[in-house]
Amino acid sequence: MLDPKRIRNEANILAEKLRLKKFDLDIEKLAILDGQRKALQLETEALQNERNSKSKLIGKAKAAGEDVSEILAGMESIKKDLESKKEKLDELQNALNDYLQGVPNIPDDDVPAGDDESANKIVDTWGSPAQFEFEIKDHSELGEALDLGLDFATATKLTGARFVVMQGHIARLHRALIQFMLDIHTNEHGYRELNVPYIVNAESLYGTSQLPKFGEDLFKLEHEQDFYLIPTAEVPVTNIVRDEILEAENLPLKYTAHTPCFRSEAGSYGKDTKGMIRQHQFEKVEIVQIVKPSESGAALEELTKHAEVILQRLELPYRKVVLCGGDLGFGSAKTYDLEVWLPSQGTYREISSCSCFTDFQARRMQARWRNPDTGKPELVHTLNGSGLAVGRTLVAILENFQREDGSVQIPAALKPYMNGVEILN
RNA sequence: GGAGGGGUGGCAGAGCGGUUGAAUGCACUGGUCUUGAAAACCAGCGAGGGUGAAAGUCCUCCGAGAGUUCGAAUCUCUCCUCCUCCGCCA
C-alpha cells in the first residue's frame, strides 16, 4: 500500500509514475472520498471528545455526591449522532482503504517504460548455450525416458493435471538441488535458514499483497479459519516482521527457506501445459531481506547476485533482465528476472524473480525499525527473490546437460550431493 | 477431543465500572555528582491516526470482534491464542 498522505499531497506526481505500470489513479474519486472523510472524521472525533469529557464530569459529580441528571440529559442525542456518524465514517474509510489496497507500488525511477515483457531490458548475459550435434529432446521426453525419472501419468492419476511424480535419481537430483542452494545461501551469502509453515492465514497474505487482489491464484483450505496453502515462501518468511519494531543493529535480516509452493494457475490454461514448467505444486528456495530504506537499492543488486551465483555454479547459461513498468508485479518497485536457457524452446525462461518492494509490503504489515536518528519507528523495506525455483532448475539441467543417448550429465557442483551418481541414464 | 487457568507498554507485573494510556520494578535515554566508570539522585520514555506552518491539540488502541453502559482494561457473548492435566496421535 502507498502512503495515504503522499497520495493526498502528490496525487499528480504519483499518477504519472503509476501510468508506467498501466494503472490509472483516480485522483478525482480519491479527492472526493478524502474530502468527505476529513469532514466526517472531524465531526466524529469532536463528538467523541464531548462524550468523553461529559462522562468524566459525571464520574466526578457522582464521586462528590452531586446530581448528574443535568449532564446526563444531552447524552442520548450525542450517542445517537455519534453512532450514525461513526457508521458512515467506517464505510468511507473502508471505501478509501479498498481503493488504496488496489493501487500498485510506484516503480523505481530507473525502471524502463513499456507495456509488456517485450520491453524488458537485458542487463547481462552469462554463459553461452551449448551447441548440440544431435537432435535435442525437451525435459519431459528426457525425464520420462529415464528408467527412474519423471512420471506425469501417475501424478495425473493421483491428483490431476499439472503435477508430477519424480522417481529414483531424478528425485535425488531434485533434493540435491535444494541442499546445494541452501548451503550456498547459508554458508556463503549470510542467510539464516528457516523452516516455516506451508499454511498461512489471510492476514499474512494481505501483508505481502497476495490478497485481496490475487485470491484466485491461491488454494484455500476448507477450515473454520481462513487458511491458505502458500504460493511462495515469501509469505510466511516476510510476515515474520509483521507488526514488529526492529532495532537498527539487527538489520538487515536475511532469511532463506525451502518450501513447496502451491498455485492454482487460474487463467493460464493454455500455457506450458506440458512438463514441469508450470505446476500446481513446485518447490523453491527463497531468499528474503528486510533492510533499512536507504539500503534497499544495493540490497536488490546483492540479492539478485546471490541467485545468479547458483546458476553460475550449475554452469547454466542465463540472462538478467530488468522488468519494464508494464510487466512489473503489483507490489514491486523494481524486479530483475533471471532467465535460464532452455535448448528445447530455443529461448530463455524465467527461473528467478528478484524484487524490491520498498515500503509497500511493510506498510501493509506495519513492519518497522527504530531509526536512531529520529528515535521513531519507520517502515522497513522488503525484498525477495527465488534462489532458485527448484523444478525449473531441474528442467534446465536435464535439457542443457543432455547427451545424444538421452542420458544426462550431472553438473560438477552437485557431485557432493549425488552419492556418486554422475550420469542419469 | 475433554477439564481447568491465563492473554495489560521492550520485559516483569498491578489494576477488575468513573479525573487510568494505564501503578510499581527492570531495561532504555538525558541530566546532576565523579579524573573516568559504577552507585545514588532528578527528569524523560508505547503505538496508530486526524488536524495544524509549528508548538500543540484531539481521536483510537490493555489478544480479536460484537454487546451492555452517560462512561469498559475492568461486565456479557463469540472467536483466536498460550499454559497445566487427561485422551488420541507422526
Short mmCIF file of C-alpha atoms (C1' of nucleotides) in Angstrom, two decimals:
data_model
loop_
_atom_site.label_atom_id
_atom_site.label_comp_id
_atom_site.label_asym_id
_atom_site.label_seq_id
_atom_site.Cartn_x
_atom_site.Cartn_y
_atom_site.Cartn_z
CA MET A 1 0.00 0.00 0.00
CA LEU A 2 1.15 3.52 -0.76
CA ASP A 3 1.39 6.23 1.85
CA PRO A 4 -2.09 7.83 2.05
CA LYS A 5 -0.50 11.15 2.98
CA ARG A 6 1.61 11.05 -0.12
CA ILE A 7 -1.39 10.29 -2.26
CA ARG A 8 -3.15 13.26 -0.75
CA ASN A 9 -0.25 15.62 -1.28
CA GLU A 10 1.35 14.45 -4.52
CA ALA A 11 -1.51 12.80 -6.36
CA ASN A 12 -0.46 14.13 -9.74
CA ILE A 13 3.15 13.03 -9.45
CA LEU A 14 2.13 9.57 -8.30
CA ALA A 15 -0.48 9.24 -11.02
CA GLU A 16 2.20 9.99 -13.58
CA LYS A 17 4.51 7.32 -12.18
CA LEU A 18 1.72 4.79 -11.94
CA ARG A 19 0.94 5.24 -15.62
CA LEU A 20 4.22 3.40 -16.22
CA LYS A 21 2.56 0.45 -14.55
CA LYS A 22 -0.55 0.83 -16.67
CA PHE A 23 -2.51 1.94 -13.65
CA ASP A 24 -4.89 4.84 -13.81
CA LEU A 25 -5.03 6.59 -10.45
CA ASP A 26 -8.48 8.08 -9.98
CA ILE A 27 -7.44 11.38 -8.45
CA GLU A 28 -10.90 12.88 -8.57
CA LYS A 29 -12.54 9.98 -6.80
CA LEU A 30 -9.83 9.99 -4.17
CA ALA A 31 -10.16 13.72 -3.58
CA ILE A 32 -13.91 13.45 -3.12
CA LEU A 33 -13.70 10.47 -0.81
CA ASP A 34 -10.95 12.04 1.22
CA GLY A 35 -12.74 15.34 1.48
CA GLN A 36 -15.79 13.56 2.87
CA ARG A 37 -13.62 11.53 5.16
CA LYS A 38 -11.91 14.58 6.56
CA ALA A 39 -15.13 16.41 7.35
CA LEU A 40 -16.78 13.37 8.85
CA GLN A 41 -13.76 12.39 10.88
CA LEU A 42 -13.53 15.84 12.42
CA GLU A 43 -17.21 15.76 13.37
CA THR A 44 -16.97 12.26 14.75
CA GLU A 45 -13.93 12.98 16.83
CA ALA A 46 -15.49 16.18 18.17
CA LEU A 47 -18.49 14.16 19.31
CA GLN A 48 -16.27 11.53 20.88
CA ASN A 49 -14.46 14.28 22.70
CA GLU A 50 -17.70 15.71 24.01
CA ARG A 51 -18.91 12.31 25.13
CA ASN A 52 -15.64 11.58 26.88
CA SER A 53 -15.41 14.84 28.74
CA LYS A 54 -19.05 14.72 29.85
CA SER A 55 -18.67 11.16 31.04
CA LYS A 56 -15.73 12.25 33.11
CA LEU A 57 -17.79 15.04 34.58
CA ILE A 58 -20.43 12.51 35.55
CA GLY A 59 -17.81 10.43 37.25
CA LYS A 60 -16.56 13.39 39.23
CA ALA A 61 -20.03 14.58 40.14
CA LYS A 62 -21.08 11.16 41.31
CA ALA A 63 -17.97 10.86 43.42
CA ALA A 64 -18.83 14.19 45.01
CA GLY A 65 -22.38 13.03 45.58
CA GLU A 66 -23.87 15.64 43.27
CA ASP A 67 -26.87 15.34 40.99
CA VAL A 68 -25.92 14.27 37.46
CA SER A 69 -29.27 14.35 35.71
CA GLU A 70 -28.50 17.71 34.07
CA ILE A 71 -25.30 16.42 32.41
CA LEU A 72 -26.97 13.16 31.53
CA ALA A 73 -29.74 14.96 29.68
CA GLY A 74 -27.91 15.71 26.43
CA MET A 75 -26.02 12.43 26.29
CA GLU A 76 -28.62 10.42 24.47
CA SER A 77 -28.62 12.61 21.39
CA ILE A 78 -24.83 12.72 21.34
CA LYS A 79 -24.76 8.97 21.45
CA LYS A 80 -27.20 8.57 18.59
CA ASP A 81 -25.49 11.20 16.50
CA LEU A 82 -22.14 9.61 17.14
CA GLU A 83 -23.38 6.17 16.23
CA SER A 84 -24.63 7.19 12.81
CA LYS A 85 -21.59 9.35 12.06
CA LYS A 86 -19.24 6.59 13.09
CA GLU A 87 -21.01 4.15 10.85
CA LYS A 88 -20.73 6.47 7.86
CA LEU A 89 -17.11 7.18 8.64
CA ASP A 90 -16.32 3.48 8.77
CA GLU A 91 -17.98 2.99 5.41
CA LEU A 92 -16.00 5.84 3.92
CA GLN A 93 -12.74 4.65 5.35
CA ASN A 94 -13.39 1.16 4.08
CA ALA A 95 -14.12 2.50 0.63
CA LEU A 96 -10.93 4.55 0.68
CA ASN A 97 -8.96 1.65 2.02
CA ASP A 98 -10.36 -0.74 -0.57
CA TYR A 99 -9.29 1.62 -3.29
CA LEU A 100 -5.84 2.20 -1.83
CA GLN A 101 -5.32 -1.55 -1.39
CA GLY A 102 -5.72 -1.88 -5.12
CA VAL A 103 -3.15 0.74 -6.05
CA PRO A 104 0.15 -0.84 -7.09
CA ASN A 105 3.56 0.21 -5.86
CA ILE A 106 5.38 3.10 -7.51
CA PRO A 107 8.04 1.88 -9.93
CA ASP A 108 11.62 2.91 -9.30
CA ASP A 109 12.95 5.81 -11.35
CA ASP A 110 15.26 3.57 -13.37
CA VAL A 111 12.53 1.11 -14.39
CA PRO A 112 12.22 1.21 -18.19
CA ALA A 113 8.95 2.22 -19.77
CA GLY A 114 6.98 -0.37 -21.71
CA ASP A 115 3.71 -2.25 -21.82
CA ASP A 116 4.76 -5.87 -21.69
CA GLU A 117 7.69 -8.24 -21.47
CA SER A 118 8.90 -7.31 -24.93
CA ALA A 119 10.05 -4.01 -23.41
CA ASN A 120 12.09 -5.64 -20.66
CA LYS A 121 15.77 -4.75 -20.87
CA ILE A 122 18.54 -7.31 -20.92
CA VAL A 123 21.08 -6.20 -18.34
CA ASP A 124 23.54 -9.03 -18.54
CA THR A 125 24.07 -12.38 -20.22
CA TRP A 126 26.15 -15.15 -18.70
CA GLY A 127 27.49 -18.28 -20.39
CA SER A 128 26.66 -19.37 -23.88
CA PRO A 129 24.15 -22.01 -24.93
CA ALA A 130 25.76 -25.34 -25.77
CA GLN A 131 25.77 -26.40 -29.42
CA PHE A 132 24.27 -29.83 -29.82
CA GLU A 133 25.43 -32.12 -32.66
CA PHE A 134 22.28 -34.21 -32.37
CA GLU A 135 18.56 -33.72 -32.22
CA ILE A 136 17.77 -32.44 -28.75
CA LYS A 137 14.88 -33.51 -26.57
CA ASP A 138 12.85 -31.46 -24.13
CA HIS A 139 12.92 -32.18 -20.41
CA SER A 140 9.73 -34.20 -20.29
CA GLU A 141 10.90 -36.53 -23.07
CA LEU A 142 14.25 -36.88 -21.35
CA GLY A 143 12.76 -37.36 -17.93
CA GLU A 144 10.11 -39.83 -18.97
CA ALA A 145 12.57 -41.90 -20.96
CA LEU A 146 14.74 -42.42 -17.93
CA ASP A 147 14.03 -45.62 -16.07
CA LEU A 148 13.76 -43.73 -12.80
CA GLY A 149 12.63 -40.35 -13.91
CA LEU A 150 9.65 -38.07 -14.38
CA ASP A 151 6.24 -39.67 -14.20
CA PHE A 152 3.45 -37.33 -15.20
CA ALA A 153 0.88 -40.05 -15.88
CA THR A 154 0.94 -41.37 -12.33
CA ALA A 155 0.67 -37.88 -10.90
CA THR A 156 -2.39 -37.31 -13.05
CA LYS A 157 -3.93 -40.44 -11.60
CA LEU A 158 -3.10 -39.41 -8.06
CA THR A 159 -4.25 -35.85 -8.37
CA GLY A 160 -4.78 -34.38 -11.81
CA ALA A 161 -3.06 -32.23 -14.41
CA ARG A 162 0.00 -30.13 -13.57
CA PHE A 163 1.54 -32.46 -11.03
CA VAL A 164 4.50 -34.80 -11.29
CA VAL A 165 5.95 -37.84 -9.57
CA MET A 166 9.75 -37.96 -9.53
CA GLN A 167 11.42 -41.30 -9.08
CA GLY A 168 14.87 -42.50 -8.20
CA HIS A 169 17.78 -40.46 -9.46
CA ILE A 170 15.61 -37.56 -10.58
CA ALA A 171 14.05 -37.30 -7.15
CA ARG A 172 17.53 -37.36 -5.71
CA LEU A 173 18.72 -34.67 -8.10
CA HIS A 174 15.77 -32.55 -7.07
CA ARG A 175 16.69 -32.99 -3.41
CA ALA A 176 20.36 -32.35 -4.16
CA LEU A 177 19.50 -29.03 -5.77
CA ILE A 178 17.67 -27.91 -2.65
CA GLN A 179 20.58 -28.83 -0.39
CA PHE A 180 23.05 -27.19 -2.73
CA MET A 181 21.14 -23.93 -2.88
CA LEU A 182 20.52 -23.73 0.85
CA ASP A 183 24.17 -24.47 1.59
CA ILE A 184 25.39 -21.66 -0.60
CA HIS A 185 22.94 -19.11 0.77
CA THR A 186 23.62 -20.00 4.39
CA ASN A 187 27.39 -20.64 4.18
CA GLU A 188 28.44 -18.06 1.62
CA HIS A 189 25.74 -15.41 1.44
CA GLY A 190 24.91 -14.94 5.10
CA TYR A 191 21.25 -16.01 5.14
CA ARG A 192 19.62 -17.71 8.09
CA GLU A 193 17.86 -20.90 7.13
CA LEU A 194 14.23 -21.11 8.15
CA ASN A 195 11.65 -23.83 8.09
CA VAL A 196 8.21 -22.26 8.01
CA PRO A 197 4.52 -23.23 7.83
CA TYR A 198 3.15 -24.09 4.40
CA ILE A 199 -0.27 -22.92 5.50
CA VAL A 200 -0.87 -19.28 6.36
CA ASN A 201 -3.77 -17.12 7.44
CA ALA A 202 -5.39 -14.36 5.39
CA GLU A 203 -3.61 -11.62 7.33
CA SER A 204 -0.24 -12.84 6.15
CA LEU A 205 -1.43 -12.88 2.56
CA TYR A 206 -2.67 -9.30 2.93
CA GLY A 207 0.72 -8.35 4.33
CA THR A 208 2.65 -9.39 1.26
CA SER A 209 -0.25 -8.33 -1.04
CA GLN A 210 -1.36 -11.65 -2.50
CA LEU A 211 -4.73 -10.65 -1.05
CA PRO A 212 -7.15 -9.10 -1.72
CA LYS A 213 -6.36 -8.84 -5.43
CA PHE A 214 -4.91 -12.23 -6.28
CA GLY A 215 -7.01 -14.66 -4.29
CA GLU A 216 -7.89 -16.70 -7.36
CA ASP A 217 -4.25 -17.81 -7.64
CA LEU A 218 -4.37 -19.37 -4.19
CA PHE A 219 -5.51 -22.71 -2.83
CA LYS A 220 -7.84 -22.05 0.06
CA LEU A 221 -8.39 -24.76 2.62
CA GLU A 222 -11.77 -25.89 3.90
CA HIS A 223 -11.32 -24.99 7.50
CA GLU A 224 -13.13 -22.93 10.13
CA GLN A 225 -10.39 -20.33 9.79
CA ASP A 226 -9.24 -18.65 6.59
CA PHE A 227 -6.24 -20.82 5.82
CA TYR A 228 -4.38 -20.96 2.52
CA LEU A 229 -1.55 -23.01 1.06
CA ILE A 230 1.42 -20.73 0.49
CA PRO A 231 2.04 -19.67 -3.12
CA THR A 232 5.64 -18.84 -2.17
CA ALA A 233 7.83 -18.81 0.94
CA GLU A 234 7.81 -15.03 0.61
CA VAL A 235 4.52 -15.01 2.50
CA PRO A 236 5.45 -16.78 5.75
CA VAL A 237 9.03 -15.51 5.74
CA THR A 238 8.32 -11.82 5.13
CA ASN A 239 5.41 -11.81 7.57
CA ILE A 240 7.81 -12.72 10.35
CA VAL A 241 8.35 -8.98 10.76
CA ARG A 242 4.66 -8.06 10.59
CA ASP A 243 3.68 -5.79 13.50
CA GLU A 244 7.27 -5.67 14.74
CA ILE A 245 9.56 -2.77 15.51
CA LEU A 246 13.10 -3.91 14.75
CA GLU A 247 16.26 -2.50 16.26
CA ALA A 248 18.62 -0.86 13.79
CA GLU A 249 21.55 -3.09 14.79
CA ASN A 250 19.58 -6.18 13.81
CA LEU A 251 19.19 -5.07 10.21
CA PRO A 252 19.45 -6.33 7.60
CA LEU A 253 17.59 -9.57 8.27
CA LYS A 254 18.47 -12.18 5.66
CA TYR A 255 16.38 -15.33 5.52
CA THR A 256 16.34 -18.32 3.23
CA ALA A 257 13.79 -21.11 3.21
CA HIS A 258 12.97 -24.10 1.09
CA THR A 259 9.25 -24.71 0.73
CA PRO A 260 6.76 -26.17 -1.66
CA CYS A 261 4.65 -23.55 -3.42
CA PHE A 262 1.04 -24.05 -4.38
CA ARG A 263 -0.58 -22.10 -7.18
CA SER A 264 -3.93 -22.64 -8.78
CA GLU A 265 -2.62 -21.15 -12.04
CA ALA A 266 -6.06 -19.80 -12.81
CA GLY A 267 -6.04 -18.06 -16.14
CA SER A 268 -3.02 -19.86 -17.52
CA TYR A 269 -4.81 -22.81 -19.05
CA GLY A 270 -3.12 -22.73 -22.42
CA LYS A 271 0.38 -22.03 -21.17
CA ASP A 272 3.17 -24.55 -20.59
CA THR A 273 0.75 -27.43 -20.33
CA LYS A 274 3.45 -29.99 -20.96
CA GLY A 275 6.16 -30.84 -18.49
CA MET A 276 7.34 -29.28 -15.28
CA ILE A 277 7.48 -25.60 -16.21
CA ARG A 278 4.12 -24.70 -14.72
CA GLN A 279 2.79 -26.91 -11.96
CA HIS A 280 0.22 -26.53 -9.20
CA GLN A 281 2.89 -27.63 -6.75
CA PHE A 282 6.57 -26.88 -7.07
CA GLU A 283 9.48 -26.27 -4.76
CA LYS A 284 11.55 -23.21 -4.36
CA VAL A 285 14.44 -21.93 -2.28
CA GLU A 286 13.53 -18.38 -1.43
CA ILE A 287 15.79 -15.58 -0.23
CA VAL A 288 14.35 -12.63 1.67
CA GLN A 289 15.88 -9.46 3.03
CA ILE A 290 14.46 -6.91 5.46
CA VAL A 291 16.54 -3.74 5.23
CA LYS A 292 16.77 -0.06 6.13
CA PRO A 293 15.17 2.06 3.41
CA SER A 294 18.47 3.68 2.43
CA GLU A 295 19.93 0.26 1.67
CA SER A 296 17.24 -1.37 -0.40
CA GLY A 297 18.66 -0.38 -3.79
CA ALA A 298 22.00 -2.02 -3.07
CA ALA A 299 20.22 -4.96 -1.42
CA LEU A 300 18.34 -5.76 -4.62
CA GLU A 301 21.61 -5.88 -6.55
CA GLU A 302 23.14 -8.13 -3.91
CA LEU A 303 20.17 -10.43 -3.61
CA THR A 304 19.97 -10.87 -7.37
CA LYS A 305 23.68 -11.67 -7.43
CA HIS A 306 23.05 -14.37 -4.82
CA ALA A 307 20.55 -16.04 -7.12
CA GLU A 308 22.92 -15.68 -10.07
CA VAL A 309 25.66 -17.49 -8.19
CA ILE A 310 23.52 -20.63 -8.14
CA LEU A 311 23.10 -20.58 -11.91
CA GLN A 312 26.79 -19.96 -12.43
CA ARG A 313 27.87 -22.81 -10.17
CA LEU A 314 25.50 -25.08 -12.05
CA GLU A 315 27.01 -23.85 -15.35
CA LEU A 316 23.60 -22.89 -16.67
CA PRO A 317 23.56 -20.10 -19.28
CA TYR A 318 21.23 -17.31 -18.31
CA ARG A 319 20.46 -13.67 -18.76
CA LYS A 320 19.39 -10.99 -16.36
CA VAL A 321 16.59 -8.65 -17.39
CA VAL A 322 15.07 -5.68 -15.65
CA LEU A 323 11.30 -5.67 -15.97
CA CYS A 324 9.65 -2.70 -17.65
CA GLY A 325 6.84 -0.84 -15.89
CA GLY A 326 4.06 -2.74 -17.63
CA ASP A 327 5.50 -6.14 -16.73
CA LEU A 328 6.34 -5.24 -13.14
CA GLY A 329 4.43 -7.03 -10.38
CA PHE A 330 1.76 -5.31 -8.33
CA GLY A 331 3.85 -4.68 -5.22
CA SER A 332 7.27 -4.40 -6.77
CA ALA A 333 9.21 -1.18 -7.26
CA LYS A 334 11.87 -2.92 -9.31
CA THR A 335 12.35 -6.50 -10.44
CA TYR A 336 15.16 -8.42 -12.06
CA ASP A 337 14.19 -11.68 -13.69
CA LEU A 338 16.83 -14.31 -14.23
CA GLU A 339 16.08 -16.36 -17.30
CA VAL A 340 17.79 -19.67 -17.96
CA TRP A 341 18.49 -21.04 -21.39
CA LEU A 342 16.16 -23.87 -22.41
CA PRO A 343 17.51 -25.60 -25.52
CA SER A 344 14.22 -27.28 -26.39
CA GLN A 345 12.47 -23.93 -26.55
CA GLY A 346 15.45 -22.12 -28.03
CA THR A 347 14.86 -19.31 -25.60
CA TYR A 348 15.46 -18.03 -22.09
CA ARG A 349 12.78 -18.78 -19.48
CA GLU A 350 12.24 -17.25 -16.05
CA ILE A 351 13.85 -19.21 -13.25
CA SER A 352 14.11 -16.47 -10.65
CA SER A 353 12.41 -13.20 -9.94
CA CYS A 354 14.11 -10.77 -7.57
CA SER A 355 12.13 -7.79 -6.36
CA CYS A 356 12.37 -4.78 -4.13
CA PHE A 357 9.04 -3.80 -2.61
CA THR A 358 10.34 -0.65 -0.91
CA ASP A 359 7.86 0.13 1.92
CA PHE A 360 4.83 -1.27 0.06
CA GLN A 361 4.59 -4.54 1.93
CA ALA A 362 6.00 -3.02 5.10
CA ARG A 363 3.15 -0.51 5.29
CA ARG A 364 0.57 -3.25 4.95
CA MET A 365 2.37 -5.30 7.57
CA GLN A 366 3.30 -2.39 9.84
CA ALA A 367 6.85 -3.75 9.75
CA ARG A 368 9.09 -1.05 11.18
CA TRP A 369 12.53 -0.34 12.54
CA ARG A 370 13.60 2.25 15.06
CA ASN A 371 15.66 4.86 13.27
CA PRO A 372 18.34 6.02 15.74
CA ASP A 373 18.49 9.40 14.00
CA THR A 374 14.85 10.20 14.72
CA GLY A 375 14.16 7.77 17.56
CA LYS A 376 10.91 6.98 15.78
CA PRO A 377 9.59 3.76 14.25
CA GLU A 378 9.81 3.91 10.47
CA LEU A 379 8.84 1.42 7.80
CA VAL A 380 11.45 -1.07 6.63
CA HIS A 381 11.97 -2.13 3.03
CA THR A 382 11.38 -5.74 1.99
CA LEU A 383 12.94 -7.75 -0.83
CA ASN A 384 12.73 -11.28 -2.02
CA GLY A 385 13.87 -13.50 -4.81
CA SER A 386 13.91 -17.09 -5.89
CA GLY A 387 17.25 -18.65 -5.34
CA LEU A 388 16.08 -20.67 -7.30
CA ALA A 389 12.88 -22.35 -8.44
CA VAL A 390 13.92 -25.97 -7.99
CA GLY A 391 11.68 -27.65 -10.58
CA ARG A 392 12.71 -25.26 -13.32
CA THR A 393 16.36 -25.69 -12.36
CA LEU A 394 15.90 -29.42 -12.75
CA VAL A 395 14.37 -28.82 -16.18
CA ALA A 396 17.31 -26.64 -17.16
CA ILE A 397 19.84 -29.24 -16.09
CA LEU A 398 18.09 -32.03 -17.96
CA GLU A 399 17.96 -30.02 -21.14
CA ASN A 400 21.35 -28.30 -21.04
CA PHE A 401 23.32 -31.35 -19.94
CA GLN A 402 21.62 -33.92 -22.16
CA ARG A 403 23.67 -36.23 -24.35
CA GLU A 404 22.97 -37.95 -27.61
CA ASP A 405 21.94 -41.23 -25.98
CA GLY A 406 19.34 -39.50 -23.82
CA SER A 407 21.45 -39.62 -20.68
CA VAL A 408 22.16 -36.53 -18.63
CA GLN A 409 25.45 -35.40 -17.11
CA ILE A 410 25.22 -34.05 -13.54
CA PRO A 411 26.90 -30.63 -13.10
CA ALA A 412 30.15 -30.90 -11.16
CA ALA A 413 28.92 -28.65 -8.35
CA LEU A 414 26.25 -31.20 -7.44
CA LYS A 415 28.58 -34.17 -7.19
CA PRO A 416 28.97 -33.96 -3.38
CA TYR A 417 25.18 -34.24 -3.12
CA MET A 418 24.59 -37.11 -5.53
CA ASN A 419 26.08 -40.05 -3.68
CA GLY A 420 28.33 -40.97 -6.58
CA VAL A 421 25.76 -40.66 -9.34
CA GLU A 422 27.36 -38.65 -12.16
CA ILE A 423 25.12 -39.52 -15.05
CA LEU A 424 21.39 -40.08 -15.25
CA ASN A 425 20.53 -42.89 -17.62
"C1'" G B 1 -11.40 -34.45 21.82
"C1'" G B 2 -12.30 -33.43 27.49
"C1'" A B 3 -11.18 -30.37 32.30
"C1'" G B 4 -9.12 -26.10 34.38
"C1'" G B 5 -6.18 -21.38 34.33
"C1'" G B 6 -4.18 -17.17 31.52
"C1'" G B 7 -3.53 -13.19 27.42
"C1'" U B 8 -2.16 -5.48 30.07
"C1'" G B 9 3.52 -0.97 27.47
"C1'" G B 10 10.67 -3.73 25.39
"C1'" C B 11 10.29 -7.29 29.76
"C1'" A B 12 8.16 -8.42 34.62
"C1'" G B 13 3.71 -7.12 36.95
"C1'" A B 14 -0.70 -4.15 39.44
"C1'" G B 15 -5.49 -2.57 38.17
"C1'" C B 16 -11.23 -5.80 37.82
"C1'" G B 17 -17.19 0.12 36.08
"C1'" G B 18 -15.52 6.69 36.54
"C1'" U B 19 -10.02 12.56 36.78
"C1'" U B 20 -6.22 5.06 34.09
"C1'" G B 21 -2.92 5.27 28.09
"C1'" A B 22 -2.71 2.65 32.38
"C1'" A B 23 0.67 1.99 39.46
"C1'" U B 24 5.40 -0.24 40.57
"C1'" G B 25 10.08 -2.59 39.25
"C1'" C B 26 13.70 -3.68 35.45
"C1'" A B 27 15.58 -2.02 30.83
"C1'" C B 28 16.45 2.37 27.89
"C1'" U B 29 17.56 7.99 27.08
"C1'" G B 30 19.14 12.78 29.06
"C1'" G B 31 20.98 15.47 33.38
"C1'" U B 32 23.47 16.15 38.43
"C1'" C B 33 27.60 14.07 41.06
"C1'" U B 34 32.73 11.75 39.62
"C1'" U B 35 39.52 12.25 36.97
"C1'" G B 36 36.52 8.32 34.41
"C1'" A B 37 33.07 4.48 35.41
"C1'" A B 38 29.70 2.33 38.88
"C1'" A B 39 26.25 3.65 42.59
"C1'" A B 40 22.89 7.39 44.09
"C1'" C B 41 19.55 11.25 42.83
"C1'" C B 42 16.42 14.15 39.16
"C1'" A B 43 13.79 14.10 34.56
"C1'" G B 44 12.06 11.64 30.23
"C1'" C B 45 10.45 7.22 27.94
"C1'" G B 46 4.22 2.79 23.98
"C1'" A B 47 1.79 2.55 19.02
"C1'" G B 48 -1.50 4.19 15.07
"C1'" G B 49 -4.38 8.15 13.10
"C1'" G B 50 -6.69 13.25 12.38
"C1'" U B 51 -5.70 18.47 12.45
"C1'" G B 52 -2.02 22.19 12.29
"C1'" A B 53 3.48 26.00 9.32
"C1'" A B 54 4.89 24.65 14.14
"C1'" A B 55 4.17 24.39 19.28
"C1'" G B 56 0.27 21.89 20.32
"C1'" U B 57 -4.27 19.52 20.34
"C1'" C B 58 -7.94 15.74 19.54
"C1'" C B 59 -9.31 10.54 18.47
"C1'" U B 60 -8.30 5.21 18.71
"C1'" C B 61 -5.71 1.04 20.87
"C1'" C B 62 -4.99 -3.24 27.51
"C1'" G B 63 -5.36 -10.87 22.21
"C1'" A B 64 -9.60 -10.03 18.02
"C1'" G B 65 -14.69 -8.92 17.06
"C1'" A B 66 -19.66 -7.84 18.82
"C1'" G B 67 -22.71 -6.18 23.03
"C1'" U B 68 -24.35 -3.71 27.95
"C1'" U B 69 -23.49 1.47 29.95
"C1'" C B 70 -23.68 8.53 30.25
"C1'" G B 71 -18.80 6.04 30.85
"C1'" A B 72 -15.33 -0.53 29.75
"C1'" A B 73 -8.52 -2.78 30.56
"C1'" U B 74 -12.47 -3.83 34.13
"C1'" C B 75 -19.28 -6.70 32.99
"C1'" U B 76 -21.65 -10.22 28.86
"C1'" C B 77 -21.14 -13.19 24.24
"C1'" U B 78 -18.26 -15.29 20.11
"C1'" C B 79 -13.58 -16.29 18.20
"C1'" C B 80 -8.13 -16.62 18.34
"C1'" U B 81 -4.04 -17.86 21.25
"C1'" C B 82 -0.84 -19.64 25.40
"C1'" C B 83 -0.12 -22.79 29.83
"C1'" U B 84 -1.34 -27.30 33.09
"C1'" C B 85 -3.73 -32.17 33.35
"C1'" C B 86 -6.35 -36.42 30.79
"C1'" G B 87 -7.27 -38.93 25.97
"C1'" C B 88 -5.61 -39.78 20.89
"C1'" C B 89 -1.53 -39.42 17.53
"C1'" A B 90 3.53 -38.80 13.40
#
